[in-house]
């Protein structure tokens, strides 16, 4: 499935590093999402973008900074992360807000 | 606080068995209930339900929603080892962009 792609697939970073996660959707959708999936916890919505505009920030710490340059691309910029930020970060897209979402394969992030 | 609760959290059955997974919810401004299958990383979309009592079916999988009792079930008949996965339930909201997910049910099908 190549509808939603994410890079890198795995990332190990120190607490003082700065890195970025990238998501690209090839489905012609207008809404994109970032989720965090930690062990034994439900998927948590982080950010929502609709037509490049951020419409939801689910009380995410400022060390996570999203960027949506167009409807097909979504980034998550990371800086001064904590070990508890280690998780699977999933990107998703939908045709419109409220429609079913299609997920990318995720980036497995480990903060050391 | 919006809640989505799935049960059981874990289920192990033999190939060929039929399983029923449950999802109950307590939310304001309900719009839809969605089921996803997560095998390795990316959850894949299965069903979206918005109306009570109308069964959605795809092969051996089917799902139905009860908006009065606030729950949904996902049935899988004649299970196969390839059905082993985590099954996620999520609720979508009127006038909001978010989905709230349950904890998931880890289903293991043994040959």
PDB file of C-alpha atoms in Angstrom:
ATOM      1  CA  UNK A   1       0.000   0.000   0.000  1.00  0.00           C
ATOM      2  CA  UNK A   2       1.621   3.266  -1.101  1.00  0.00           C
ATOM      3  CA  UNK A   3      -1.288   5.661  -0.624  1.00  0.00           C
ATOM      4  CA  UNK A   4       0.315   7.253   2.429  1.00  0.00           C
ATOM      5  CA  UNK A   5       4.066   7.060   2.867  1.00  0.00           C
ATOM      6  CA  UNK A   6       6.198   8.032   5.827  1.00  0.00           C
ATOM      7  CA  UNK A   7       9.931   8.512   6.210  1.00  0.00           C
ATOM      8  CA  UNK A   8      12.027   7.522   7.967  1.00  0.00           C
ATOM      9  CA  UNK A   9      10.532   4.223   9.110  1.00  0.00           C
ATOM     10  CA  UNK A  10      12.830   4.082  12.119  1.00  0.00           C
ATOM     11  CA  UNK A  11      14.585   6.909  13.946  1.00  0.00           C
ATOM     12  CA  UNK A  12      16.832   6.965  16.991  1.00  0.00           C
ATOM     13  CA  UNK A  13      17.669  10.382  18.347  1.00  0.00           C
ATOM     14  CA  UNK A  14      19.231  11.926  21.405  1.00  0.00           C
ATOM     15  CA  UNK A  15      17.397  14.405  23.566  1.00  0.00           C
ATOM     16  CA  UNK A  16      19.346  17.344  22.147  1.00  0.00           C
ATOM     17  CA  UNK A  17      18.883  16.425  18.477  1.00  0.00           C
ATOM     18  CA  UNK A  18      16.559  18.034  15.957  1.00  0.00           C
ATOM     19  CA  UNK A  19      14.914  15.785  13.391  1.00  0.00           C
ATOM     20  CA  UNK A  20      11.857  15.790  11.147  1.00  0.00           C
ATOM     21  CA  UNK A  21       9.323  13.170  10.171  1.00  0.00           C
ATOM     22  CA  UNK A  22       7.808  13.326   6.727  1.00  0.00           C
ATOM     23  CA  UNK A  23       4.445  12.152   5.457  1.00  0.00           C
ATOM     24  CA  UNK A  24       3.178  12.202   1.886  1.00  0.00           C
ATOM     25  CA  UNK A  25      -0.223  11.129   0.618  1.00  0.00           C
ATOM     26  CA  UNK A  26      -0.958  10.224  -2.989  1.00  0.00           C
ATOM     27  CA  UNK A  27      -4.718   9.932  -2.601  1.00  0.00           C
ATOM     28  CA  UNK A  28      -5.785  13.463  -3.429  1.00  0.00           C
ATOM     29  CA  UNK A  29      -7.071  13.958   0.102  1.00  0.00           C
ATOM     30  CA  UNK A  30      -7.544  17.325   1.734  1.00  0.00           C
ATOM     31  CA  UNK A  31      -7.062  16.519   5.414  1.00  0.00           C
ATOM     32  CA  UNK A  32      -3.978  15.131   7.130  1.00  0.00           C
ATOM     33  CA  UNK A  33      -3.332  13.994  10.682  1.00  0.00           C
ATOM     34  CA  UNK A  34      -0.515  13.101  13.068  1.00  0.00           C
ATOM     35  CA  UNK A  35      -1.098  10.421  15.704  1.00  0.00           C
ATOM     36  CA  UNK A  36       1.084   8.996  18.461  1.00  0.00           C
ATOM     37  CA  UNK A  37       0.833   5.319  19.401  1.00  0.00           C
ATOM     38  CA  UNK A  38       2.563   4.343  22.628  1.00  0.00           C
ATOM     39  CA  UNK A  39       2.737   0.836  24.009  1.00  0.00           C
ATOM     40  CA  UNK A  40      -0.506  -0.260  25.659  1.00  0.00           C
ATOM     41  CA  UNK A  41      -2.215   3.095  25.056  1.00  0.00           C
ATOM     42  CA  UNK A  42      -4.854   4.042  22.488  1.00  0.00           C
ATOM     43  CA  UNK A  43      -3.879   5.994  19.416  1.00  0.00           C
ATOM     44  CA  UNK A  44      -3.675   9.669  20.368  1.00  0.00           C
ATOM     45  CA  UNK A  45      -4.482  12.419  17.899  1.00  0.00           C
ATOM     46  CA  UNK A  46      -1.812  15.146  17.853  1.00  0.00           C
ATOM     47  CA  UNK A  47      -2.577  17.524  14.986  1.00  0.00           C
ATOM     48  CA  UNK A  48      -5.111  17.970  12.200  1.00  0.00           C
ATOM     49  CA  UNK A  49      -4.667  19.934   8.995  1.00  0.00           C
ATOM     50  CA  UNK A  50      -7.442  20.716   6.534  1.00  0.00           C
ATOM     51  CA  UNK A  51      -6.479  22.320   3.207  1.00  0.00           C
ATOM     52  CA  UNK A  52      -3.046  23.140   4.720  1.00  0.00           C
ATOM     53  CA  UNK A  53      -4.557  24.940   7.700  1.00  0.00           C
ATOM     54  CA  UNK A  54      -4.104  23.552  11.195  1.00  0.00           C
ATOM     55  CA  UNK A  55      -7.507  22.937  12.703  1.00  0.00           C
ATOM     56  CA  UNK A  56      -6.646  20.936  15.788  1.00  0.00           C
ATOM     57  CA  UNK A  57      -3.770  20.840  18.235  1.00  0.00           C
ATOM     58  CA  UNK A  58      -4.555  18.274  20.875  1.00  0.00           C
ATOM     59  CA  UNK A  59      -2.519  19.917  23.671  1.00  0.00           C
ATOM     60  CA  UNK A  60       0.741  18.695  22.199  1.00  0.00           C
ATOM     61  CA  UNK A  61       3.993  19.981  23.781  1.00  0.00           C
ATOM     62  CA  UNK A  62       5.822  22.609  21.773  1.00  0.00           C
ATOM     63  CA  UNK A  63       8.805  20.296  21.238  1.00  0.00           C
ATOM     64  CA  UNK A  64       6.605  18.825  18.470  1.00  0.00           C
ATOM     65  CA  UNK A  65       6.083  21.299  15.639  1.00  0.00           C
ATOM     66  CA  UNK A  66       3.965  20.374  12.608  1.00  0.00           C
ATOM     67  CA  UNK A  67       4.218  21.857   9.152  1.00  0.00           C
ATOM     68  CA  UNK A  68       1.885  21.382   6.198  1.00  0.00           C
ATOM     69  CA  UNK A  69       3.213  23.112   3.061  1.00  0.00           C
ATOM     70  CA  UNK A  70       0.465  21.655   0.845  1.00  0.00           C
ATOM     71  CA  UNK A  71      -2.376  19.155   1.023  1.00  0.00           C
ATOM     72  CA  UNK A  72      -0.102  16.263   0.068  1.00  0.00           C
ATOM     73  CA  UNK A  73       2.749  16.762   2.527  1.00  0.00           C
ATOM     74  CA  UNK A  74       2.925  16.891   6.285  1.00  0.00           C
ATOM     75  CA  UNK A  75       5.983  17.196   8.502  1.00  0.00           C
ATOM     76  CA  UNK A  76       6.566  16.801  12.202  1.00  0.00           C
ATOM     77  CA  UNK A  77       9.627  18.662  13.438  1.00  0.00           C
ATOM     78  CA  UNK A  78      11.129  17.298  16.627  1.00  0.00           C
ATOM     79  CA  UNK A  79      13.494  19.013  19.050  1.00  0.00           C
ATOM     80  CA  UNK A  80      14.655  18.423  22.628  1.00  0.00           C
ATOM     81  CA  UNK A  81      12.472  15.341  22.975  1.00  0.00           C
ATOM     82  CA  UNK A  82      12.157  13.250  26.105  1.00  0.00           C
ATOM     83  CA  UNK A  83      12.509   9.453  26.407  1.00  0.00           C
ATOM     84  CA  UNK A  84       8.755   9.203  27.015  1.00  0.00           C
ATOM     85  CA  UNK A  85       8.229  10.563  23.512  1.00  0.00           C
ATOM     86  CA  UNK A  86       9.456   7.239  22.146  1.00  0.00           C
ATOM     87  CA  UNK A  87       6.520   5.787  20.226  1.00  0.00           C
ATOM     88  CA  UNK A  88       5.150   4.950  16.805  1.00  0.00           C
ATOM     89  CA  UNK A  89       4.140   8.151  14.994  1.00  0.00           C
ATOM     90  CA  UNK A  90       1.431   7.601  12.428  1.00  0.00           C
ATOM     91  CA  UNK A  91       0.307   9.935   9.692  1.00  0.00           C
ATOM     92  CA  UNK A  92      -3.156   9.652   8.156  1.00  0.00           C
ATOM     93  CA  UNK A  93      -5.207  11.415   5.504  1.00  0.00           C
ATOM     94  CA  UNK A  94      -8.862  11.641   4.588  1.00  0.00           C
ATOM     95  CA  UNK A  95     -10.818  13.028   1.672  1.00  0.00           C
ATOM     96  CA  UNK A  96     -12.572  15.452   3.961  1.00  0.00           C
ATOM     97  CA  UNK A  97     -12.730  16.012   7.669  1.00  0.00           C
ATOM     98  CA  UNK A  98     -14.932  13.345   9.229  1.00  0.00           C
ATOM     99  CA  UNK A  99     -14.380  10.768   6.499  1.00  0.00           C
ATOM    100  CA  UNK A 100     -12.505   7.545   7.083  1.00  0.00           C
ATOM    101  CA  UNK A 101      -8.775   8.021   7.471  1.00  0.00           C
ATOM    102  CA  UNK A 102      -6.032   6.122   5.698  1.00  0.00           C
ATOM    103  CA  UNK A 103      -2.815   5.563   7.599  1.00  0.00           C
ATOM    104  CA  UNK A 104       0.824   5.455   6.653  1.00  0.00           C
ATOM    105  CA  UNK A 105       3.202   2.765   7.946  1.00  0.00           C
ATOM    106  CA  UNK A 106       4.464   4.957  10.757  1.00  0.00           C
ATOM    107  CA  UNK A 107       7.847   6.039  12.061  1.00  0.00           C
ATOM    108  CA  UNK A 108       9.164   4.125  15.055  1.00  0.00           C
ATOM    109  CA  UNK A 109      10.908   6.789  17.141  1.00  0.00           C
ATOM    110  CA  UNK A 110      13.289   6.025  19.970  1.00  0.00           C
ATOM    111  CA  UNK A 111      14.609   8.869  22.105  1.00  0.00           C
ATOM    112  CA  UNK A 112      17.762   8.049  24.042  1.00  0.00           C
TER     113      UNK A 112
ATOM    114  CA  UNK B   1     -14.675  12.899  28.858  1.00  0.00           C
ATOM    115  CA  UNK B   2     -15.156  10.928  25.663  1.00  0.00           C
ATOM    116  CA  UNK B   3     -14.510   7.211  26.095  1.00  0.00           C
ATOM    117  CA  UNK B   4     -14.190   4.294  23.703  1.00  0.00           C
ATOM    118  CA  UNK B   5     -13.768   0.889  25.311  1.00  0.00           C
ATOM    119  CA  UNK B   6     -13.016  -2.324  23.495  1.00  0.00           C
ATOM    120  CA  UNK B   7     -13.366  -5.851  24.770  1.00  0.00           C
ATOM    121  CA  UNK B   8     -11.819  -8.246  25.089  1.00  0.00           C
ATOM    122  CA  UNK B   9      -8.333  -6.741  25.112  1.00  0.00           C
ATOM    123  CA  UNK B  10      -6.892 -10.020  23.931  1.00  0.00           C
ATOM    124  CA  UNK B  11      -8.397 -13.107  22.319  1.00  0.00           C
ATOM    125  CA  UNK B  12      -6.834 -16.379  21.159  1.00  0.00           C
ATOM    126  CA  UNK B  13      -8.859 -18.806  19.051  1.00  0.00           C
ATOM    127  CA  UNK B  14      -8.307 -21.624  16.603  1.00  0.00           C
ATOM    128  CA  UNK B  15      -8.505 -21.305  12.867  1.00  0.00           C
ATOM    129  CA  UNK B  16     -12.065 -21.741  11.662  1.00  0.00           C
ATOM    130  CA  UNK B  17     -13.660 -20.291  14.788  1.00  0.00           C
ATOM    131  CA  UNK B  18     -16.003 -17.308  14.714  1.00  0.00           C
ATOM    132  CA  UNK B  19     -15.118 -14.304  16.846  1.00  0.00           C
ATOM    133  CA  UNK B  20     -17.037 -11.251  18.015  1.00  0.00           C
ATOM    134  CA  UNK B  21     -15.195  -8.111  19.056  1.00  0.00           C
ATOM    135  CA  UNK B  22     -16.943  -5.406  21.040  1.00  0.00           C
ATOM    136  CA  UNK B  23     -16.682  -1.631  21.119  1.00  0.00           C
ATOM    137  CA  UNK B  24     -18.716   0.577  23.444  1.00  0.00           C
ATOM    138  CA  UNK B  25     -18.605   4.337  23.608  1.00  0.00           C
ATOM    139  CA  UNK B  26     -19.656   7.295  25.704  1.00  0.00           C
ATOM    140  CA  UNK B  27     -19.168  10.469  23.716  1.00  0.00           C
ATOM    141  CA  UNK B  28     -20.870  13.744  22.963  1.00  0.00           C
ATOM    142  CA  UNK B  29     -21.789  14.665  19.382  1.00  0.00           C
ATOM    143  CA  UNK B  30     -21.361  11.176  17.937  1.00  0.00           C
ATOM    144  CA  UNK B  31     -21.074  11.059  14.163  1.00  0.00           C
ATOM    145  CA  UNK B  32     -19.583   7.707  13.155  1.00  0.00           C
ATOM    146  CA  UNK B  33     -17.865   4.576  14.400  1.00  0.00           C
ATOM    147  CA  UNK B  34     -14.953   3.109  12.505  1.00  0.00           C
ATOM    148  CA  UNK B  35     -13.132  -0.212  12.615  1.00  0.00           C
ATOM    149  CA  UNK B  36      -9.494  -0.645  11.640  1.00  0.00           C
ATOM    150  CA  UNK B  37      -7.154  -3.643  11.440  1.00  0.00           C
ATOM    151  CA  UNK B  38      -3.542  -3.091  12.502  1.00  0.00           C
ATOM    152  CA  UNK B  39      -1.190  -5.928  11.584  1.00  0.00           C
ATOM    153  CA  UNK B  40       2.297  -4.495  11.794  1.00  0.00           C
ATOM    154  CA  UNK B  41       2.191  -0.749  11.688  1.00  0.00           C
ATOM    155  CA  UNK B  42      -0.371   0.995   9.490  1.00  0.00           C
ATOM    156  CA  UNK B  43      -3.993   0.561  10.596  1.00  0.00           C
ATOM    157  CA  UNK B  44      -6.083  -0.333   7.568  1.00  0.00           C
ATOM    158  CA  UNK B  45      -9.662   0.830   7.272  1.00  0.00           C
ATOM    159  CA  UNK B  46     -12.392  -1.809   7.517  1.00  0.00           C
ATOM    160  CA  UNK B  47     -15.786  -0.175   8.074  1.00  0.00           C
ATOM    161  CA  UNK B  48     -17.444   3.104   8.911  1.00  0.00           C
ATOM    162  CA  UNK B  49     -20.877   2.932  10.542  1.00  0.00           C
ATOM    163  CA  UNK B  50     -23.219   5.848  10.979  1.00  0.00           C
ATOM    164  CA  UNK B  51     -26.691   4.292  11.171  1.00  0.00           C
ATOM    165  CA  UNK B  52     -28.074   1.851  13.712  1.00  0.00           C
ATOM    166  CA  UNK B  53     -29.023  -1.649  12.717  1.00  0.00           C
ATOM    167  CA  UNK B  54     -27.519  -1.654   9.240  1.00  0.00           C
ATOM    168  CA  UNK B  55     -24.939  -4.383   8.863  1.00  0.00           C
ATOM    169  CA  UNK B  56     -21.849  -3.707   6.832  1.00  0.00           C
ATOM    170  CA  UNK B  57     -20.174  -6.752   5.342  1.00  0.00           C
ATOM    171  CA  UNK B  58     -16.916  -7.456   3.597  1.00  0.00           C
ATOM    172  CA  UNK B  59     -16.151 -11.102   2.979  1.00  0.00           C
ATOM    173  CA  UNK B  60     -15.931 -12.891   6.297  1.00  0.00           C
ATOM    174  CA  UNK B  61     -16.052  -9.645   8.263  1.00  0.00           C
ATOM    175  CA  UNK B  62     -19.218  -7.842   9.259  1.00  0.00           C
ATOM    176  CA  UNK B  63     -20.099  -5.071  11.655  1.00  0.00           C
ATOM    177  CA  UNK B  64     -23.180  -3.437  13.083  1.00  0.00           C
ATOM    178  CA  UNK B  65     -23.869  -0.377  15.209  1.00  0.00           C
ATOM    179  CA  UNK B  66     -26.424   0.120  17.984  1.00  0.00           C
ATOM    180  CA  UNK B  67     -26.760   3.850  18.667  1.00  0.00           C
ATOM    181  CA  UNK B  68     -29.306   3.302  21.410  1.00  0.00           C
ATOM    182  CA  UNK B  69     -27.090   1.011  23.465  1.00  0.00           C
ATOM    183  CA  UNK B  70     -23.908   2.803  22.278  1.00  0.00           C
ATOM    184  CA  UNK B  71     -21.920  -0.111  20.991  1.00  0.00           C
ATOM    185  CA  UNK B  72     -20.727  -1.872  17.895  1.00  0.00           C
ATOM    186  CA  UNK B  73     -19.583  -5.407  17.180  1.00  0.00           C
ATOM    187  CA  UNK B  74     -17.177  -6.747  14.610  1.00  0.00           C
ATOM    188  CA  UNK B  75     -17.717 -10.365  13.590  1.00  0.00           C
ATOM    189  CA  UNK B  76     -15.195 -12.527  11.821  1.00  0.00           C
ATOM    190  CA  UNK B  77     -16.375 -15.936  10.629  1.00  0.00           C
ATOM    191  CA  UNK B  78     -14.222 -18.898   9.596  1.00  0.00           C
ATOM    192  CA  UNK B  79     -11.122 -17.183  10.960  1.00  0.00           C
ATOM    193  CA  UNK B  80      -7.745 -17.632   9.293  1.00  0.00           C
ATOM    194  CA  UNK B  81      -4.224 -17.074  10.618  1.00  0.00           C
ATOM    195  CA  UNK B  82      -4.066 -13.963   8.468  1.00  0.00           C
ATOM    196  CA  UNK B  83      -6.802 -12.429  10.604  1.00  0.00           C
ATOM    197  CA  UNK B  84      -4.337 -12.192  13.489  1.00  0.00           C
ATOM    198  CA  UNK B  85      -3.971  -8.484  14.237  1.00  0.00           C
ATOM    199  CA  UNK B  86      -4.996  -5.707  16.563  1.00  0.00           C
ATOM    200  CA  UNK B  87      -8.501  -4.501  15.784  1.00  0.00           C
ATOM    201  CA  UNK B  88      -9.105  -0.846  16.572  1.00  0.00           C
ATOM    202  CA  UNK B  89     -12.410   0.893  17.075  1.00  0.00           C
ATOM    203  CA  UNK B  90     -12.672   4.683  16.769  1.00  0.00           C
ATOM    204  CA  UNK B  91     -15.438   7.253  17.103  1.00  0.00           C
ATOM    205  CA  UNK B  92     -15.782  10.345  14.930  1.00  0.00           C
ATOM    206  CA  UNK B  93     -17.592  13.509  16.016  1.00  0.00           C
ATOM    207  CA  UNK B  94     -20.043  15.992  14.603  1.00  0.00           C
ATOM    208  CA  UNK B  95     -18.334  19.293  13.909  1.00  0.00           C
ATOM    209  CA  UNK B  96     -14.892  18.078  14.938  1.00  0.00           C
ATOM    210  CA  UNK B  97     -12.028  16.558  13.084  1.00  0.00           C
ATOM    211  CA  UNK B  98     -10.762  14.099  15.623  1.00  0.00           C
ATOM    212  CA  UNK B  99     -11.126  10.369  16.032  1.00  0.00           C
ATOM    213  CA  UNK B 100     -10.990   8.891  19.528  1.00  0.00           C
ATOM    214  CA  UNK B 101      -9.646   5.345  19.541  1.00  0.00           C
ATOM    215  CA  UNK B 102     -10.191   2.430  21.876  1.00  0.00           C
ATOM    216  CA  UNK B 103      -7.312   0.401  23.253  1.00  0.00           C
ATOM    217  CA  UNK B 104      -7.689  -2.256  20.620  1.00  0.00           C
ATOM    218  CA  UNK B 105      -8.323  -6.001  20.748  1.00  0.00           C
ATOM    219  CA  UNK B 106      -5.324  -8.212  20.014  1.00  0.00           C
ATOM    220  CA  UNK B 107      -6.665 -11.221  18.116  1.00  0.00           C
ATOM    221  CA  UNK B 108      -4.494 -14.297  17.623  1.00  0.00           C
ATOM    222  CA  UNK B 109      -5.619 -17.117  15.365  1.00  0.00           C
ATOM    223  CA  UNK B 110      -3.771 -20.373  15.954  1.00  0.00           C
ATOM    224  CA  UNK B 111      -3.592 -22.968  13.179  1.00  0.00           C
TER     225      UNK B 111
END
